[in-house]
Amino acid sequence: MANNVLVIAEQRDGVLKKTAFEMLGAGTELAAALGGQVEAALLGSGLGDLPNALAQHGAAKVYVADYEGLATYSSEGYTDTLAACVGKIEPAIVLIGATAMGKDLGPRLAARLGVGLASDCTALEIDDGRLLATRPIFAGKALAKVKLNGDPQVATVRPNVLSAPEPDTGATATVETVEALIDNARAMVVDIVGAGEGEIDVAEANIIVTGGRGVGGPEGFAPVRSLAKTLGAAVGASRAAVDAGWIEHAHQVGQTGKTVTPNLYIACGVSGAIQHLAGMKTSKVIVAVNKDPEAPIFNVANYGIVGDLFEVVPLLEKELQALLAE
Ligand SMILES: Cc1cc2nc3c(=O)[nH]c(=O)nc-3n(C[C@H](O)[C@H](O)[C@H](O)COP(=O)(O)OP(=O)(O)OC[C@H]3O[C@@H](n4cnc5c(N)ncnc54)[C@H](O)[C@@H]3O)c2cc1C
C-alpha cells in the first residue's frame, strides 16, 4: 500500500544488524505521519526467529525470503528478489542501512525500480506527504535536505545515528514468504575471507580507538590496540598512518576510508584534518588525546586530553580496566 514504509532488514549469519531496528524506529514515525504502517523485508538462509525480533521492534508485517542461495549477500539476487517484492507491495518509502551491503544494494534497487535515491541520510521526516531526508555533503561540511520525485522513495540511512526503539516483547507480525530470485544470478559469492581474524570492523563497531601519525610507527599502535581490546572496540586509523604502511586500509576512517558513527570514538595522535572528521564527526562521544592543545580534533571532541599518548593511553586503559572490573 502506498502509505507504508518498508525497511530492508539486514542480517549476517542469522544476527540482525542494529540498523534494522534503528530504521524500524524511524519508519514507525514516518508511517504514522503517512497513515500507514512499517513493514520489513528479510533475506537470508535459516532465518529462524528473526521475523519475530523485527515484529517486536515495530514491523507490522515481515516479507521473508529464506533460501540457501541467499545465505550471503548477492548484488543480483538481493536486487532481483527485493525489486519483485517492492513492485508487488508498492510501499511509499523503502529504507536501507548505509552499510557495506546497503551501499551496494540501495543504488541498484533504486535504479531497477527507476527511481532516485537519497543516500547516507542522517535524519528523515515527512513534509507535505513526502519524505524529506537530510544528508551530509561536501565531507560533512554542509547538510542537504532532499526530496525525491517518483515512487517509491528510496533512502539509505547512516547506521548508529537514529535510535532503535525498545522492543515490545508481546508484539507480533504477519509473515509473508516471498520468492528468492537468485538461481539465474550471473555472479555468486563463493567465499568470504575476513581481513584480520577476530578483528572488529570499524564500520560495525560501537567503540573505536583510532591511532594517527602521532603513534609514530607500526609498533606505536600497541597501546591503541590494547585499549581497544579492553573496551571490545575496533581499531581505527588516520590516512597518514595507513599511507605510512603502519596498518591496513580497512582500518582507515575518513573521506577516503570508512564513515563511522560509534557511541564512543577515541582519537589518539590524530590532528583532526577535515578529511578525517568527515568520517567520524557524527560519533556520539569523541575523546581526543593529542599533545598539541591547538590540534583541530579538540574542536569536535567532547573530552580532550592534552598529553603524550604513550603516557595517557595506558593510564586510561588502567582506569577503564578497574571500572570494568567493578
Ligand atoms: C582527498 C583527500 C582524502 C583524504 N582522506 C582521508 C581519510 O579518509 N582519512 C584521514 O584520516 N585522512 C584523510 N586525508 C588526509 C588528511 O588531510 C590528513 O593528512 C590526515 O588525516 C592526517 O592524519 P593524522 O591526523 O594522523 O596526522 P597529522 O595531521 O600529522 O597529526 C598527527 C597528530 O598527532 C599528534 N601527536 C604526535 N605525537 C603525539 C604523541 N606522542 N601523543 C599525542 N599526540 C601526538 C600531533 O600533535 C598531531 O596533531 C585525506 C586527504 C585528502 C587530500
mmCIF file of C-alpha atoms and ligand atoms in Angstrom:
data_model
loop_
_atom_site.group_PDB
_atom_site.id
_atom_site.type_symbol
_atom_site.label_atom_id
_atom_site.label_comp_id
_atom_site.label_asym_id
_atom_site.label_seq_id
_atom_site.Cartn_x
_atom_site.Cartn_y
_atom_site.Cartn_z
ATOM 1 C CA MET A 1 0.000 0.000 0.000
ATOM 2 C CA ALA A 2 1.286 3.394 -0.906
ATOM 3 C CA ASN A 3 1.356 4.724 2.677
ATOM 4 C CA ASN A 4 3.614 2.063 4.093
ATOM 5 C CA VAL A 5 7.323 2.171 4.872
ATOM 6 C CA LEU A 6 9.404 -0.881 4.009
ATOM 7 C CA VAL A 7 12.635 -1.450 5.942
ATOM 8 C CA ILE A 8 15.177 -3.791 4.340
ATOM 9 C CA ALA A 9 16.384 -5.609 7.453
ATOM 10 C CA GLU A 10 19.993 -6.696 7.060
ATOM 11 C CA GLN A 11 21.247 -9.760 8.858
ATOM 12 C CA ARG A 12 24.527 -11.573 8.786
ATOM 13 C CA ASP A 13 24.963 -15.149 9.953
ATOM 14 C CA GLY A 14 21.498 -15.090 11.486
ATOM 15 C CA VAL A 15 22.063 -11.921 13.522
ATOM 16 C CA LEU A 16 20.113 -8.774 12.670
ATOM 17 C CA LYS A 17 22.082 -5.564 12.223
ATOM 18 C CA LYS A 18 21.269 -2.800 14.689
ATOM 19 C CA THR A 19 20.466 -0.560 11.717
ATOM 20 C CA ALA A 20 17.394 -2.699 11.052
ATOM 21 C CA PHE A 21 15.972 -1.706 14.436
ATOM 22 C CA GLU A 22 17.031 1.922 14.019
ATOM 23 C CA MET A 23 15.216 2.106 10.686
ATOM 24 C CA LEU A 24 12.128 0.427 12.142
ATOM 25 C CA GLY A 25 12.066 3.179 14.796
ATOM 26 C CA ALA A 26 12.304 5.929 12.176
ATOM 27 C CA GLY A 27 9.994 4.019 9.833
ATOM 28 C CA THR A 28 7.290 3.802 12.504
ATOM 29 C CA GLU A 29 7.239 7.600 12.801
ATOM 30 C CA LEU A 30 7.276 8.130 9.040
ATOM 31 C CA ALA A 31 4.489 5.589 8.519
ATOM 32 C CA ALA A 32 2.402 7.206 11.279
ATOM 33 C CA ALA A 33 2.738 10.573 9.520
ATOM 34 C CA LEU A 34 1.607 8.941 6.272
ATOM 35 C CA GLY A 35 -1.232 6.987 7.860
ATOM 36 C CA GLY A 36 0.393 3.655 7.011
ATOM 37 C CA GLN A 37 2.450 1.008 8.769
ATOM 38 C CA VAL A 38 6.070 -0.016 8.896
ATOM 39 C CA GLU A 39 6.972 -3.363 7.360
ATOM 40 C CA ALA A 40 10.237 -5.233 6.895
ATOM 41 C CA ALA A 41 11.841 -7.389 4.220
ATOM 42 C CA LEU A 42 14.258 -10.042 5.398
ATOM 43 C CA LEU A 43 16.523 -12.080 3.100
ATOM 44 C CA GLY A 44 18.902 -14.862 4.021
ATOM 45 C CA SER A 45 19.035 -18.536 4.906
ATOM 46 C CA GLY A 46 17.995 -20.207 8.161
ATOM 47 C CA LEU A 47 16.366 -17.034 9.447
ATOM 48 C CA GLY A 48 14.589 -18.749 12.355
ATOM 49 C CA ASP A 49 13.121 -16.309 14.841
ATOM 50 C CA LEU A 50 14.353 -13.103 13.192
ATOM 51 C CA PRO A 51 10.927 -12.028 11.859
ATOM 52 C CA ASN A 52 9.748 -12.072 15.464
ATOM 53 C CA ALA A 53 12.549 -9.734 16.516
ATOM 54 C CA LEU A 54 11.515 -7.345 13.732
ATOM 55 C CA ALA A 55 7.897 -7.515 14.922
ATOM 56 C CA GLN A 56 8.999 -6.655 18.441
ATOM 57 C CA HIS A 57 10.688 -3.535 17.081
ATOM 58 C CA GLY A 58 7.622 -2.295 15.238
ATOM 59 C CA ALA A 59 7.242 -4.245 11.959
ATOM 60 C CA ALA A 60 3.563 -4.972 11.347
ATOM 61 C CA LYS A 61 4.396 -7.346 8.503
ATOM 62 C CA VAL A 62 7.583 -9.142 7.517
ATOM 63 C CA TYR A 63 8.312 -10.327 3.966
ATOM 64 C CA VAL A 64 10.718 -13.232 4.190
ATOM 65 C CA ALA A 65 12.878 -14.882 1.545
ATOM 66 C CA ASP A 66 14.563 -17.735 3.409
ATOM 67 C CA TYR A 67 16.616 -19.619 0.835
ATOM 68 C CA GLU A 68 20.013 -21.299 0.844
ATOM 69 C CA GLY A 69 21.217 -19.240 -2.125
ATOM 70 C CA LEU A 70 20.621 -16.009 -0.180
ATOM 71 C CA ALA A 71 22.867 -17.031 2.726
ATOM 72 C CA THR A 72 25.486 -14.484 1.685
ATOM 73 C CA TYR A 73 24.771 -11.148 0.082
ATOM 74 C CA SER A 74 24.468 -11.253 -3.674
ATOM 75 C CA SER A 75 24.074 -7.987 -5.594
ATOM 76 C CA GLU A 76 21.925 -9.551 -8.278
ATOM 77 C CA GLY A 77 19.989 -11.979 -6.099
ATOM 78 C CA TYR A 78 19.073 -9.439 -3.452
ATOM 79 C CA THR A 79 18.219 -6.753 -6.037
ATOM 80 C CA ASP A 80 16.041 -9.107 -8.104
ATOM 81 C CA THR A 81 14.249 -10.518 -5.061
ATOM 82 C CA LEU A 82 13.631 -7.121 -3.481
ATOM 83 C CA ALA A 83 12.650 -5.382 -6.725
ATOM 84 C CA ALA A 84 9.944 -8.014 -7.246
ATOM 85 C CA CYS A 85 8.809 -7.718 -3.631
ATOM 86 C CA VAL A 86 8.726 -3.890 -3.683
ATOM 87 C CA GLY A 87 6.982 -3.895 -7.062
ATOM 88 C CA LYS A 88 4.256 -6.086 -5.621
ATOM 89 C CA ILE A 89 3.661 -4.341 -2.299
ATOM 90 C CA GLU A 90 4.256 -0.752 -3.518
ATOM 91 C CA PRO A 91 5.441 0.941 -0.324
ATOM 92 C CA ALA A 92 5.709 4.739 -0.198
ATOM 93 C CA ILE A 93 9.234 4.608 1.210
ATOM 94 C CA VAL A 94 11.999 1.996 1.214
ATOM 95 C CA LEU A 95 14.748 2.322 3.848
ATOM 96 C CA ILE A 96 18.088 0.518 3.588
ATOM 97 C CA GLY A 97 21.020 0.763 6.012
ATOM 98 C CA ALA A 98 24.017 2.612 4.556
ATOM 99 C CA THR A 99 26.223 -0.355 5.441
ATOM 100 C CA ALA A 100 28.673 -2.014 3.053
ATOM 101 C CA MET A 101 25.764 -4.114 1.793
ATOM 102 C CA GLY A 102 23.310 -1.235 1.691
ATOM 103 C CA LYS A 103 25.692 0.984 -0.250
ATOM 104 C CA ASP A 104 25.742 -1.669 -2.959
ATOM 105 C CA LEU A 105 22.092 -2.618 -2.773
ATOM 106 C CA GLY A 106 20.495 0.857 -2.448
ATOM 107 C CA PRO A 107 21.593 2.316 -5.793
ATOM 108 C CA ARG A 108 20.965 -0.970 -7.616
ATOM 109 C CA LEU A 109 17.469 -1.323 -6.221
ATOM 110 C CA ALA A 110 16.607 2.332 -6.924
ATOM 111 C CA ALA A 111 17.908 2.023 -10.482
ATOM 112 C CA ARG A 112 15.986 -1.191 -11.022
ATOM 113 C CA LEU A 113 12.815 0.498 -9.787
ATOM 114 C CA GLY A 114 13.573 3.500 -11.980
ATOM 115 C CA VAL A 115 13.572 5.970 -9.083
ATOM 116 C CA GLY A 116 16.050 8.276 -7.331
ATOM 117 C CA LEU A 117 17.941 7.576 -4.129
ATOM 118 C CA ALA A 118 18.757 9.695 -1.085
ATOM 119 C CA SER A 119 21.975 8.142 0.180
ATOM 120 C CA ASP A 120 23.599 8.058 3.631
ATOM 121 C CA CYS A 121 20.818 10.024 5.330
ATOM 122 C CA THR A 122 21.134 11.149 8.941
ATOM 123 C CA ALA A 123 17.553 12.366 9.516
ATOM 124 C CA LEU A 124 14.192 11.536 7.968
ATOM 125 C CA GLU A 125 10.862 13.296 8.223
ATOM 126 C CA ILE A 126 7.624 13.707 6.315
ATOM 127 C CA ASP A 127 6.950 17.083 4.737
ATOM 128 C CA ASP A 128 3.779 17.636 2.820
ATOM 129 C CA GLY A 129 3.244 13.913 2.432
ATOM 130 C CA ARG A 130 6.726 13.263 1.002
ATOM 131 C CA LEU A 131 9.964 12.058 2.517
ATOM 132 C CA LEU A 132 12.345 14.869 3.459
ATOM 133 C CA ALA A 133 15.789 13.378 4.008
ATOM 134 C CA THR A 134 18.837 15.086 5.482
ATOM 135 C CA ARG A 135 22.230 14.006 4.155
ATOM 136 C CA PRO A 136 25.708 15.335 4.860
ATOM 137 C CA ILE A 137 27.512 16.604 1.750
ATOM 138 C CA PHE A 138 30.972 18.029 0.967
ATOM 139 C CA ALA A 139 32.620 15.712 3.507
ATOM 140 C CA GLY A 140 30.153 16.725 6.218
ATOM 141 C CA LYS A 141 30.670 20.476 5.813
ATOM 142 C CA ALA A 142 27.042 21.033 4.819
ATOM 143 C CA LEU A 143 23.716 19.257 5.180
ATOM 144 C CA ALA A 144 21.413 18.848 2.185
ATOM 145 C CA LYS A 145 17.688 18.328 2.585
ATOM 146 C CA VAL A 146 16.393 16.315 -0.337
ATOM 147 C CA LYS A 147 13.023 15.228 -1.646
ATOM 148 C CA LEU A 148 12.691 12.514 -4.239
ATOM 149 C CA ASN A 149 10.429 12.571 -7.254
ATOM 150 C CA GLY A 150 8.804 9.278 -8.128
ATOM 151 C CA ASP A 151 7.685 6.319 -6.060
ATOM 152 C CA PRO A 152 8.796 4.516 -4.043
ATOM 153 C CA GLN A 153 11.146 6.962 -2.326
ATOM 154 C CA VAL A 154 14.319 5.018 -1.581
ATOM 155 C CA ALA A 155 16.848 6.121 1.049
ATOM 156 C CA THR A 156 19.899 4.601 2.649
ATOM 157 C CA VAL A 157 20.326 5.525 6.307
ATOM 158 C CA ARG A 158 23.642 6.005 8.104
ATOM 159 C CA PRO A 159 23.963 3.402 10.878
ATOM 160 C CA ASN A 160 24.056 4.419 14.523
ATOM 161 C CA VAL A 161 22.550 7.871 14.023
ATOM 162 C CA LEU A 162 18.886 7.112 14.664
ATOM 163 C CA SER A 163 17.860 5.463 17.913
ATOM 164 C CA ALA A 164 16.353 1.989 17.988
ATOM 165 C CA PRO A 165 13.005 1.582 19.768
ATOM 166 C CA GLU A 166 12.690 -0.501 22.941
ATOM 167 C CA PRO A 167 11.367 -3.959 21.967
ATOM 168 C CA ASP A 168 7.755 -4.791 22.738
ATOM 169 C CA THR A 169 8.019 -8.493 23.538
ATOM 170 C CA GLY A 170 4.286 -9.022 23.032
ATOM 171 C CA ALA A 171 4.198 -7.603 19.503
ATOM 172 C CA THR A 172 3.647 -9.936 16.567
ATOM 173 C CA ALA A 173 3.705 -9.516 12.795
ATOM 174 C CA THR A 174 2.161 -11.212 9.801
ATOM 175 C CA VAL A 175 4.858 -13.125 7.941
ATOM 176 C CA GLU A 176 4.621 -13.487 4.171
ATOM 177 C CA THR A 177 7.003 -15.602 2.136
ATOM 178 C CA VAL A 178 8.475 -14.003 -0.964
ATOM 179 C CA GLU A 179 10.193 -15.817 -3.776
ATOM 180 C CA ALA A 180 14.005 -15.795 -3.825
ATOM 181 C CA LEU A 181 15.148 -14.799 -7.304
ATOM 182 C CA ILE A 182 18.776 -15.801 -7.312
ATOM 183 C CA ASP A 183 19.209 -19.018 -9.249
ATOM 184 C CA ASN A 184 19.843 -17.165 -12.505
ATOM 185 C CA ALA A 185 22.324 -14.677 -10.988
ATOM 186 C CA ARG A 186 25.418 -14.241 -13.164
ATOM 187 C CA ALA A 187 27.759 -13.941 -10.189
ATOM 188 C CA MET A 188 27.751 -15.781 -6.872
ATOM 189 C CA VAL A 189 29.758 -15.218 -3.706
ATOM 190 C CA VAL A 190 31.607 -18.458 -3.103
ATOM 191 C CA ASP A 191 33.643 -17.496 -0.062
ATOM 192 C CA ILE A 192 34.104 -14.615 2.342
ATOM 193 C CA VAL A 193 37.528 -14.167 3.848
ATOM 194 C CA GLY A 194 37.673 -11.823 6.850
ATOM 195 C CA ALA A 195 40.513 -9.253 6.951
ATOM 196 C CA GLY A 196 42.118 -9.720 10.372
ATOM 197 C CA GLU A 197 40.668 -12.813 12.020
ATOM 198 C CA GLY A 198 38.673 -11.842 15.110
ATOM 199 C CA GLU A 199 39.097 -8.111 14.482
ATOM 200 C CA ILE A 200 36.062 -5.884 14.733
ATOM 201 C CA ASP A 201 35.262 -3.867 11.606
ATOM 202 C CA VAL A 202 35.314 -0.115 12.280
ATOM 203 C CA ALA A 203 32.140 0.286 10.228
ATOM 204 C CA GLU A 204 30.286 -2.012 12.618
ATOM 205 C CA ALA A 205 31.802 -1.053 15.955
ATOM 206 C CA ASN A 206 30.141 0.680 18.887
ATOM 207 C CA ILE A 207 33.510 1.824 20.177
ATOM 208 C CA ILE A 208 36.558 2.748 18.082
ATOM 209 C CA VAL A 209 40.069 3.557 19.257
ATOM 210 C CA THR A 210 41.982 5.264 16.451
ATOM 211 C CA GLY A 211 45.674 5.871 16.017
ATOM 212 C CA GLY A 212 47.075 8.633 13.832
ATOM 213 C CA ARG A 213 50.528 9.709 12.717
ATOM 214 C CA GLY A 214 51.187 10.524 16.370
ATOM 215 C CA VAL A 215 51.674 6.807 17.138
ATOM 216 C CA GLY A 216 54.966 7.139 15.254
ATOM 217 C CA GLY A 217 55.163 3.699 13.621
ATOM 218 C CA PRO A 218 53.510 0.276 13.389
ATOM 219 C CA GLU A 219 54.666 -0.643 16.894
ATOM 220 C CA GLY A 220 53.119 2.588 18.170
ATOM 221 C CA PHE A 221 49.701 1.026 17.600
ATOM 222 C CA ALA A 222 50.337 -1.346 20.550
ATOM 223 C CA PRO A 223 48.737 0.897 23.238
ATOM 224 C CA VAL A 224 45.888 1.734 20.839
ATOM 225 C CA ARG A 225 45.217 -1.970 20.170
ATOM 226 C CA SER A 226 45.499 -2.792 23.849
ATOM 227 C CA LEU A 227 42.943 -0.134 24.835
ATOM 228 C CA ALA A 228 40.671 -1.316 22.020
ATOM 229 C CA LYS A 229 40.891 -4.879 23.337
ATOM 230 C CA THR A 230 39.984 -3.799 26.865
ATOM 231 C CA LEU A 231 36.939 -1.937 25.568
ATOM 232 C CA GLY A 232 35.912 -4.563 22.994
ATOM 233 C CA ALA A 233 36.487 -1.848 20.400
ATOM 234 C CA ALA A 234 37.625 -1.721 16.791
ATOM 235 C CA VAL A 235 40.984 -0.200 15.857
ATOM 236 C CA GLY A 236 40.741 2.793 13.550
ATOM 237 C CA ALA A 237 43.449 4.725 11.743
ATOM 238 C CA SER A 238 44.005 8.039 10.017
ATOM 239 C CA ARG A 239 45.099 8.096 6.410
ATOM 240 C CA ALA A 240 48.551 9.270 7.442
ATOM 241 C CA ALA A 241 49.022 6.058 9.444
ATOM 242 C CA VAL A 242 47.645 3.933 6.595
ATOM 243 C CA ASP A 243 49.721 5.679 3.906
ATOM 244 C CA ALA A 244 52.835 5.138 6.006
ATOM 245 C CA GLY A 245 52.092 1.394 5.872
ATOM 246 C CA TRP A 246 51.646 1.057 9.631
ATOM 247 C CA ILE A 247 48.181 -0.509 9.380
ATOM 248 C CA GLU A 248 45.885 -1.809 6.610
ATOM 249 C CA HIS A 249 43.466 0.426 4.728
ATOM 250 C CA ALA A 250 40.459 -1.482 6.117
ATOM 251 C CA HIS A 251 41.018 0.470 9.350
ATOM 252 C CA GLN A 252 41.009 3.916 7.740
ATOM 253 C CA VAL A 253 38.370 6.360 8.893
ATOM 254 C CA GLY A 254 37.525 9.407 6.810
ATOM 255 C CA GLN A 255 36.642 10.733 3.412
ATOM 256 C CA THR A 256 38.585 8.042 1.564
ATOM 257 C CA GLY A 257 38.130 5.490 4.330
ATOM 258 C CA LYS A 258 35.039 4.444 6.244
ATOM 259 C CA THR A 259 32.307 6.638 7.674
ATOM 260 C CA VAL A 260 31.642 5.632 11.259
ATOM 261 C CA THR A 261 29.160 6.689 13.930
ATOM 262 C CA PRO A 262 30.124 4.748 17.061
ATOM 263 C CA ASN A 263 28.895 5.581 20.547
ATOM 264 C CA LEU A 264 32.485 6.308 21.557
ATOM 265 C CA TYR A 265 35.408 7.387 19.346
ATOM 266 C CA ILE A 266 38.819 7.746 20.956
ATOM 267 C CA ALA A 267 41.319 9.524 18.672
ATOM 268 C CA CYS A 268 44.961 9.131 19.700
ATOM 269 C CA GLY A 269 47.589 11.218 17.939
ATOM 270 C CA VAL A 270 45.151 12.353 15.260
ATOM 271 C CA SER A 271 45.231 16.055 14.321
ATOM 272 C CA GLY A 272 41.623 16.228 13.110
ATOM 273 C CA ALA A 273 42.027 17.120 9.438
ATOM 274 C CA ILE A 274 38.744 17.862 7.669
ATOM 275 C CA GLN A 275 39.008 14.629 5.666
ATOM 276 C CA HIS A 276 39.333 12.613 8.883
ATOM 277 C CA LEU A 277 36.480 14.482 10.577
ATOM 278 C CA ALA A 278 34.272 13.720 7.565
ATOM 279 C CA GLY A 279 34.329 10.070 8.594
ATOM 280 C CA MET A 280 33.800 10.344 12.342
ATOM 281 C CA LYS A 281 32.282 13.714 13.232
ATOM 282 C CA THR A 282 28.852 12.215 13.879
ATOM 283 C CA SER A 283 30.204 9.837 16.567
ATOM 284 C CA LYS A 284 28.140 10.155 19.754
ATOM 285 C CA VAL A 285 31.035 10.869 22.150
ATOM 286 C CA ILE A 286 34.501 11.850 20.931
ATOM 287 C CA VAL A 287 37.592 11.676 23.118
ATOM 288 C CA ALA A 288 40.863 13.102 21.792
ATOM 289 C CA VAL A 289 44.364 12.510 23.081
ATOM 290 C CA ASN A 290 46.898 14.845 21.497
ATOM 291 C CA LYS A 291 49.998 16.588 22.751
ATOM 292 C CA ASP A 292 49.171 19.742 20.801
ATOM 293 C CA PRO A 293 46.486 21.783 22.635
ATOM 294 C CA GLU A 294 45.755 23.607 19.350
ATOM 295 C CA ALA A 295 45.009 20.413 17.393
ATOM 296 C CA PRO A 296 41.693 20.832 15.488
ATOM 297 C CA ILE A 297 40.446 17.474 16.768
ATOM 298 C CA PHE A 298 39.744 19.244 20.075
ATOM 299 C CA ASN A 299 37.125 21.391 18.293
ATOM 300 C CA VAL A 300 34.915 18.331 17.790
ATOM 301 C CA ALA A 301 35.916 16.393 20.923
ATOM 302 C CA ASN A 302 33.577 16.099 23.891
ATOM 303 C CA TYR A 303 36.566 15.253 26.083
ATOM 304 C CA GLY A 304 40.106 16.298 25.316
ATOM 305 C CA ILE A 305 43.298 15.154 26.977
ATOM 306 C CA VAL A 306 46.413 17.161 26.165
ATOM 307 C CA GLY A 307 49.363 14.851 26.611
ATOM 308 C CA ASP A 308 51.637 12.203 25.151
ATOM 309 C CA LEU A 309 49.504 9.273 24.008
ATOM 310 C CA PHE A 310 52.140 6.793 25.154
ATOM 311 C CA GLU A 311 51.575 8.023 28.718
ATOM 312 C CA VAL A 312 47.887 8.858 28.544
ATOM 313 C CA VAL A 313 46.512 5.789 26.719
ATOM 314 C CA PRO A 314 47.971 3.150 29.102
ATOM 315 C CA LEU A 315 46.733 5.205 32.095
ATOM 316 C CA LEU A 316 43.302 5.484 30.520
ATOM 317 C CA GLU A 317 43.270 1.745 29.914
ATOM 318 C CA LYS A 318 44.227 1.025 33.521
ATOM 319 C CA GLU A 319 41.429 3.235 34.841
ATOM 320 C CA LEU A 320 38.920 1.686 32.455
ATOM 321 C CA GLN A 321 40.029 -1.842 33.386
ATOM 322 C CA ALA A 322 39.376 -1.005 37.042
ATOM 323 C CA LEU A 323 35.960 0.458 36.181
ATOM 324 C CA LEU A 324 35.008 -2.511 34.008
ATOM 325 C CA ALA A 325 36.042 -4.934 36.774
ATOM 326 C CA GLU A 326 33.636 -3.287 39.265
HETATM 327 C C1 LIG B 1 41.450 13.830 -0.965
HETATM 328 C C2 LIG B 1 41.934 13.523 0.427
HETATM 329 C C3 LIG B 1 41.330 12.499 1.126
HETATM 330 C C4 LIG B 1 41.752 12.203 2.406
HETATM 331 N N1 LIG B 1 41.109 11.193 3.110
HETATM 332 C C5 LIG B 1 41.452 10.976 4.390
HETATM 333 C C6 LIG B 1 40.787 9.985 5.168
HETATM 334 O O1 LIG B 1 39.910 9.259 4.699
HETATM 335 N N2 LIG B 1 41.151 9.833 6.447
HETATM 336 C C7 LIG B 1 42.136 10.574 7.030
HETATM 337 O O2 LIG B 1 42.402 10.364 8.220
HETATM 338 N N3 LIG B 1 42.789 11.491 6.311
HETATM 339 C C8 LIG B 1 42.492 11.701 5.013
HETATM 340 N N4 LIG B 1 43.211 12.607 4.284
HETATM 341 C C9 LIG B 1 44.445 13.148 4.874
HETATM 342 C C10 LIG B 1 44.222 14.288 5.832
HETATM 343 O O3 LIG B 1 44.211 15.515 5.124
HETATM 344 C C11 LIG B 1 45.365 14.329 6.868
HETATM 345 O O4 LIG B 1 46.575 14.408 6.202
HETATM 346 C C12 LIG B 1 45.398 13.121 7.805
HETATM 347 O O5 LIG B 1 44.114 12.893 8.342
HETATM 348 C C13 LIG B 1 46.377 13.383 8.905
HETATM 349 O O6 LIG B 1 46.475 12.262 9.709
HETATM 350 P P1 LIG B 1 46.924 12.404 11.212
HETATM 351 O O7 LIG B 1 45.969 13.273 11.957
HETATM 352 O O8 LIG B 1 47.144 11.042 11.748
HETATM 353 O O9 LIG B 1 48.358 13.088 11.086
HETATM 354 P P2 LIG B 1 48.853 14.540 11.447
HETATM 355 O O10 LIG B 1 47.996 15.577 10.822
HETATM 356 O O11 LIG B 1 50.306 14.564 11.153
HETATM 357 O O12 LIG B 1 48.621 14.653 13.005
HETATM 358 C C14 LIG B 1 49.308 13.902 13.956
HETATM 359 C C15 LIG B 1 48.878 14.434 15.314
HETATM 360 O O13 LIG B 1 49.455 13.630 16.319
HETATM 361 C C16 LIG B 1 49.857 14.473 17.388
HETATM 362 N N5 LIG B 1 50.926 13.757 18.094
HETATM 363 C C17 LIG B 1 52.194 13.489 17.668
HETATM 364 N N6 LIG B 1 52.840 12.733 18.576
HETATM 365 C C18 LIG B 1 51.955 12.541 19.605
HETATM 366 C C19 LIG B 1 52.051 11.861 20.853
HETATM 367 N N7 LIG B 1 53.145 11.170 21.203
HETATM 368 N N8 LIG B 1 50.983 11.892 21.664
HETATM 369 C C20 LIG B 1 49.857 12.580 21.321
HETATM 370 N N9 LIG B 1 49.720 13.240 20.162
HETATM 371 C C21 LIG B 1 50.758 13.201 19.307
HETATM 372 C C22 LIG B 1 50.298 15.760 16.737
HETATM 373 O O14 LIG B 1 50.188 16.850 17.647
HETATM 374 C C23 LIG B 1 49.318 15.872 15.571
HETATM 375 O O15 LIG B 1 48.172 16.637 15.928
HETATM 376 C C24 LIG B 1 42.802 12.927 3.014
HETATM 377 C C25 LIG B 1 43.405 13.952 2.285
HETATM 378 C C26 LIG B 1 42.989 14.251 1.007
HETATM 379 C C27 LIG B 1 43.647 15.364 0.261
#
